[in-house]
Coordinates of C-alpha atoms and ligand atoms in Angstrom, one line a residue:
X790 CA 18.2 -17.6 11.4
X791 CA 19.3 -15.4 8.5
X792 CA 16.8 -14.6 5.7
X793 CA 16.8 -17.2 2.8
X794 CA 15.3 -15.9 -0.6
X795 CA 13.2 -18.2 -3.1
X796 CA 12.1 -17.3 -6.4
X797 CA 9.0 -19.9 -7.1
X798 CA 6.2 -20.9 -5.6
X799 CA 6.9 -24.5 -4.8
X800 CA 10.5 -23.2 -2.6
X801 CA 7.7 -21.1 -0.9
X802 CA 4.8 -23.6 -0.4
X803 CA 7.7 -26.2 0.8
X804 CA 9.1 -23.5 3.3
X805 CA 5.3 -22.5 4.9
X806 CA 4.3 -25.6 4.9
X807 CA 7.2 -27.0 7.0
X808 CA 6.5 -24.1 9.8
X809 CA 3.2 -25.0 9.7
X810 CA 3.9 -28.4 10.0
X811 CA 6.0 -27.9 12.8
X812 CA 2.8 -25.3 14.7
X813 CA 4.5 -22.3 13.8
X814 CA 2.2 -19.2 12.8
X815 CA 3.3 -17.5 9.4
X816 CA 2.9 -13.6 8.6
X817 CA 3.5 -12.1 5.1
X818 CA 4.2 -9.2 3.8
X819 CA 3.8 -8.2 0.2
X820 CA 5.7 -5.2 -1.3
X821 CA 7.4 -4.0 -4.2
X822 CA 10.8 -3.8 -3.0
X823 CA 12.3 -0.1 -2.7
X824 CA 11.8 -0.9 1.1
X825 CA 11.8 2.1 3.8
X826 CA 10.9 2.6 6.9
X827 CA 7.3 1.8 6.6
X828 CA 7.7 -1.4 5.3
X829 CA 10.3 -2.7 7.8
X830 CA 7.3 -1.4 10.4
X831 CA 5.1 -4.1 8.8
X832 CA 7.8 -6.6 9.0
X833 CA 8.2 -5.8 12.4
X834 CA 4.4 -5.8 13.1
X835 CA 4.3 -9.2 11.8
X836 CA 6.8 -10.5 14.2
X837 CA 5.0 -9.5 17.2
X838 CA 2.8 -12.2 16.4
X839 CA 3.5 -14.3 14.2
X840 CA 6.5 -17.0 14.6
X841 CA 8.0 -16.7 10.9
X842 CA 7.7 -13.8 8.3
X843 CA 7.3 -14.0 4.6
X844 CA 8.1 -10.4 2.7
X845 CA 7.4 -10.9 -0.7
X846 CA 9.2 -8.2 -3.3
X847 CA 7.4 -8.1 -7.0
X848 CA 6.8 -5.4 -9.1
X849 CA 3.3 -6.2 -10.5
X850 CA 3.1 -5.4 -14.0
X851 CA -0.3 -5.3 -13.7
X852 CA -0.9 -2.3 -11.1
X853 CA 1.0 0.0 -13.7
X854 CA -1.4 1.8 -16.4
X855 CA 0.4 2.5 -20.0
X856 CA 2.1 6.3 -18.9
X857 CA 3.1 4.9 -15.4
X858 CA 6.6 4.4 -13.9
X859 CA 6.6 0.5 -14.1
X860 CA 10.2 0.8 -16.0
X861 CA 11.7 3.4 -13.9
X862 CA 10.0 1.9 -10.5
X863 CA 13.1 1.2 -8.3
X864 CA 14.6 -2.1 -8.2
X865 CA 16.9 -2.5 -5.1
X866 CA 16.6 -6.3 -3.7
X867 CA 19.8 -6.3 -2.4
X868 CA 19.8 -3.9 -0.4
X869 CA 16.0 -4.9 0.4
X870 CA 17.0 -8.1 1.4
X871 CA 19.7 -6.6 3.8
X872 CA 16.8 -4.6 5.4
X873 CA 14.4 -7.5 6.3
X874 CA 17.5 -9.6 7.6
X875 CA 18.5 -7.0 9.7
X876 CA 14.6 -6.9 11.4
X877 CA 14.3 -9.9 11.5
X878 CA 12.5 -11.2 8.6
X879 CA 12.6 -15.1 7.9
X880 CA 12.0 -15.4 3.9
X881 CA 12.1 -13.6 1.2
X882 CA 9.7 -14.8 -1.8
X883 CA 11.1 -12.3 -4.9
X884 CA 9.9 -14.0 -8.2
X885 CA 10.0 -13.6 -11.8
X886 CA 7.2 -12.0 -13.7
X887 CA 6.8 -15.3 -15.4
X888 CA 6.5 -17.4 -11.9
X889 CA 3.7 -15.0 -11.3
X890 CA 1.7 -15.3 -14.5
X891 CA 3.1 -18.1 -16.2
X892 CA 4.0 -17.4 -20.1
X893 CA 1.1 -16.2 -21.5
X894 CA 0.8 -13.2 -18.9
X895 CA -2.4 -15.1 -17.2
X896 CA -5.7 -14.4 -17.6
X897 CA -7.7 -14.6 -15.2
X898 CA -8.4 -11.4 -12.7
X899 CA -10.0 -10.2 -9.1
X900 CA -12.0 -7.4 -9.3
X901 CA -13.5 -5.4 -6.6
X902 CA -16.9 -3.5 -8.3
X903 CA -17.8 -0.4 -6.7
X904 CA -14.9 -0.1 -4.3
X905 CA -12.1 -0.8 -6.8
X906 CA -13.6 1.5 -9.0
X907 CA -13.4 5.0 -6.6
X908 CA -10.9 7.3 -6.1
X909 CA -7.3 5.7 -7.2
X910 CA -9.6 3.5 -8.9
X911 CA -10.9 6.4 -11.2
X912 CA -8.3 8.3 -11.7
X913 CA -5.9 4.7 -12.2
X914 CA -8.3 2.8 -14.5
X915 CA -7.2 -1.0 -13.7
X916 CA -4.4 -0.5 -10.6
X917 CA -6.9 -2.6 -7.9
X918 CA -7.8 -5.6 -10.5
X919 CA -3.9 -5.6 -10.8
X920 CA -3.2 -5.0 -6.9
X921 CA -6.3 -7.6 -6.4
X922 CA -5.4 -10.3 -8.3
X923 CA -1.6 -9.9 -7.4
X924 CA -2.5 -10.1 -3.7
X925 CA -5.2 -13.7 -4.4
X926 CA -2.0 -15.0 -6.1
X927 CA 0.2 -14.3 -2.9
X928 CA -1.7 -15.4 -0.5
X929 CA -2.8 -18.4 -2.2
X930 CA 1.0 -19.6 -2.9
X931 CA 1.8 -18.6 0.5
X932 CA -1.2 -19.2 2.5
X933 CA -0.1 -17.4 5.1
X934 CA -2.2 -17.4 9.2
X935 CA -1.9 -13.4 8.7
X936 CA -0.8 -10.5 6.4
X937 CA 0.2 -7.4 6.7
X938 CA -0.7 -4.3 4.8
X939 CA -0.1 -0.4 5.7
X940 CA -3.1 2.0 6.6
X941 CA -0.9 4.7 4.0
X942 CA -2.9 3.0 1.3
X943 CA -6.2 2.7 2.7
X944 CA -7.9 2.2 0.2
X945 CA -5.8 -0.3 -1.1
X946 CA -6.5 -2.2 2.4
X947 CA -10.0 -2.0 1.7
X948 CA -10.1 -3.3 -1.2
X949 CA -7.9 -6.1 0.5
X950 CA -9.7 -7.1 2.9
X951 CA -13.3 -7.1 0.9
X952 CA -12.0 -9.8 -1.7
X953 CA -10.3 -11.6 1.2
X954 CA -14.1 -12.1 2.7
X955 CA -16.1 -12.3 -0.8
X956 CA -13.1 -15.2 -1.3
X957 CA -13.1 -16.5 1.8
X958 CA -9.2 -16.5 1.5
X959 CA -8.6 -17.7 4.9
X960 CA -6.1 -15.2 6.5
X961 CA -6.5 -12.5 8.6
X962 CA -5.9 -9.0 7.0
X963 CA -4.1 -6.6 9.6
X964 CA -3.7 -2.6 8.2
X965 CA -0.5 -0.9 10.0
X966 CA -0.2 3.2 10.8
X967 CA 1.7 5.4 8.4
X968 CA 5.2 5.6 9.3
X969 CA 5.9 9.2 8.8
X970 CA 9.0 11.5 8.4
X971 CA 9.9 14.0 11.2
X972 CA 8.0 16.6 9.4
X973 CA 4.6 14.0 8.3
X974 CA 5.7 13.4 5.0
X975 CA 4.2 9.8 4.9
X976 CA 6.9 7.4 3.4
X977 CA 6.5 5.8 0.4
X978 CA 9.1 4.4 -2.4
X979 CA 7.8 7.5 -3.9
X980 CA 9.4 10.1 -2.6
X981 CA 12.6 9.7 -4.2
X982 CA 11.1 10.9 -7.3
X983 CA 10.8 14.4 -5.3
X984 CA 13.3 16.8 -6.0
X985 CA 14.9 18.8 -2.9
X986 CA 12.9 22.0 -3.0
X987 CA 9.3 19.6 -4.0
X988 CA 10.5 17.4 -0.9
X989 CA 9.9 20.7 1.3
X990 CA 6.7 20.9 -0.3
X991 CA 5.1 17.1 -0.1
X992 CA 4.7 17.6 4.3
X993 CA 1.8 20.5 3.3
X994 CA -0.1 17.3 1.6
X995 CA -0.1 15.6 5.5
X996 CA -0.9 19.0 6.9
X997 CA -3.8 19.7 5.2
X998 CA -5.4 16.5 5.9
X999 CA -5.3 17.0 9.3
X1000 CA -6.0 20.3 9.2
X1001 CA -9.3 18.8 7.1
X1002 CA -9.9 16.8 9.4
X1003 CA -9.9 19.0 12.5
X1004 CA -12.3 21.7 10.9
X1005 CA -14.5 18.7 10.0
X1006 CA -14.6 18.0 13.5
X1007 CA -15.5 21.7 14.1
X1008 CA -18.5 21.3 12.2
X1009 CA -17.2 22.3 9.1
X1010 CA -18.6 21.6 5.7
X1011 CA -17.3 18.4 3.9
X1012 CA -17.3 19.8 0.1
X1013 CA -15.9 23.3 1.6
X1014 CA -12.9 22.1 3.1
X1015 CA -12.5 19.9 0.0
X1016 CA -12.5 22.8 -2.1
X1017 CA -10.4 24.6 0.7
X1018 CA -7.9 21.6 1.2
X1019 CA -7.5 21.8 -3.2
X1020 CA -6.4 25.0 -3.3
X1021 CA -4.3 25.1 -0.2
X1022 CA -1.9 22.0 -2.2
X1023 CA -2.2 24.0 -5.8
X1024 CA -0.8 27.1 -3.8
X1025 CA 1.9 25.3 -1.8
X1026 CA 3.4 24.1 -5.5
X1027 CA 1.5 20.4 -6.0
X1028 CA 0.5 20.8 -9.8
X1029 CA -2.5 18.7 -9.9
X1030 CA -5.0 17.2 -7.3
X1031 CA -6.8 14.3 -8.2
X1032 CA -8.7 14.3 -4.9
X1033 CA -9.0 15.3 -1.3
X1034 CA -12.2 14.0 0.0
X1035 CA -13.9 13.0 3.6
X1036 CA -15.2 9.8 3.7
X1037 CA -16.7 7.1 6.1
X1038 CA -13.8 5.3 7.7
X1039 CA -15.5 1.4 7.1
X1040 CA -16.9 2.6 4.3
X1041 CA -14.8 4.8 1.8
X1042 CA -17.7 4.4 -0.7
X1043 CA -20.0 7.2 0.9
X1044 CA -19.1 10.5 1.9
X1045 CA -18.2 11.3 5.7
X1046 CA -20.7 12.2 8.3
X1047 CA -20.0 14.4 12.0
X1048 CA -19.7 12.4 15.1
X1049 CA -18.6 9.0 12.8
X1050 CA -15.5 7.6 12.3
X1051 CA -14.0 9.4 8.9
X1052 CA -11.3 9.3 6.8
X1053 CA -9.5 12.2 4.8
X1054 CA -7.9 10.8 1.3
X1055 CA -6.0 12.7 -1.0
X1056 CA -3.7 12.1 -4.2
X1057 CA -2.1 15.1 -5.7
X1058 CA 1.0 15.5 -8.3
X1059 CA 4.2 16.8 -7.2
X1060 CA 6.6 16.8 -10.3
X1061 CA 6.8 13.6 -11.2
X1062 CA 5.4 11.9 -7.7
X1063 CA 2.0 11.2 -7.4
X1064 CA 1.5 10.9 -3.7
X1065 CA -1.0 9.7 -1.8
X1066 CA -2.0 9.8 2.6
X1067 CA -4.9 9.9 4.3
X1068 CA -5.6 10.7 8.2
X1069 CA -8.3 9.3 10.4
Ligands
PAF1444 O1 1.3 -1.7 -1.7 C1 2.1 -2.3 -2.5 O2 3.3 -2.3 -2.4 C2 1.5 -3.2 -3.6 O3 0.3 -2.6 -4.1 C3 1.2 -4.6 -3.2 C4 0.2 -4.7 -2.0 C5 2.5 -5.3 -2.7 C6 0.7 -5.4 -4.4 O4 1.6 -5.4 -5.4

């Protein structure tokens, strides 16, 4: 069956609720086009348990502060589209920034206190309202049985899956392991903003996590290896680190404690990428 695209929300709703009518089970998964590696992973996820897969491709004007790259953020649906046919996928949902918000830019928005507001909350004032209320929309046009969402944002899965409960959205949320490059580099639609000699740089941010995370283990010192795990990325060549932090791994709120389940997280600047990864 080869992948069909729609572009509004009652081609979609027409589509799912067809399968459904017919018992099928329905997986989506939402990106923002530019799709690698890691995203076909979700796509292929999906499959193993659900009968038909949505991938949705819409860059959300509303995850973007004022200085971001919503302009330059690549746009490659053909070639996305080529992708998800060739894995599989069984719709593609790719809609105008109006189908999504309707002429007057809507105004109505989710918003995860406490949570939302942490880490790439702080230092991206706004990005989960717009990644919230982006996602609500989604699954409520598509009302999918499942969705799929990698682990590389973690705290974008969070954030997911709390409103998902507080909403009682009814869908299961499902997070997916980082698909990494050979050398760790976790993949993102990022990393072609890297130039060749800062793409031999962005692995160290990987290795320091886990290195992080081992010493941790060890017994060392949370705020010492932060401090460490800073300076380790300003001397490898990354300009500026927003964080590198230890956390509880159900919990990214509160700060990591020995012999529980933690997280690393980081987000530092490498020319113009802004890269993000975390290790468990
Ligand atoms: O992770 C992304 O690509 C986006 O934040 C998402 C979940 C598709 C929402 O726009």
């Amino acid at each position: 069956m080869a992948l069909q695209t729609v572009r509004t929300v009652a081609d979609l709703r027409a589509q799912v609720s067809s399968w459904r009518s017919e018992g099928l089970k329905v997986g989506l998964v939402p990106t923002m086009g530019a799709l690698h590696e890691g995203h076909l992973t979700l796509v292929k996820t999906a499959l193993e348990t659900c009968d038909r897969v949505v991938a949705t491709i819409f860059v959300n004007p509303k995850q973007f502060g004022p200085n971001e790259d919503l302009d330059t953020y690549p746009r490659t649906e053909k070639e996305d589209a080529a992708k998800l046919d060739s894995v599989g996928g069984h719709l593609l949902f790719a809609p105008h920034v109006e189908e999504m918000y309707g002429q007057d830019g809507g105004v109505t928005k989710v918003s995860v206190a406490g949570l939302g507001d942490i880490l790439e909350g702080e230092c991206r004032p706004g990005f989960f309202d717009g990644v919230a209320t982006v996602v609500t929309k989604l699954l409520l046009q598509a009302l999918p049985d499942q969705a799929f969402f990698g682990e590389k944002d973690y705290q974008q899965l969070n954030v997911i899956k709390r409103f998902v409960a507080d909403l009682n959205i009814p869908v299961e949320v499902c997070g997916v392991p980082t698909v990494r490059e050979n050398d760790g580099l976790a993949m993102s639609s990022r990393n072609q903003y890297l130039t060749r000699e800062e793409r031999e740089i962005a692995p160290v941010l990987y290795r320091t996590l886990a290195e992080v995370s081992e010493r941790f283990k060890m017994g060392g010192k949370a705020e010492a290896l932060s401090k460490w795990a800073g300076q380790q990325l300003l001397d490898a060549g990354f300009q500026k680190v927003d964080y590198i932090v230890i956390r509880r791994a159900d919990d990214i709120a509160l700060d990591g404690v020995k012999d529980e389940p933690i997280r690393v997280l980081a987000a530092a600047f490498l020319g113009k990428a802004r890269l993000i990864d975390n290790v468990g």
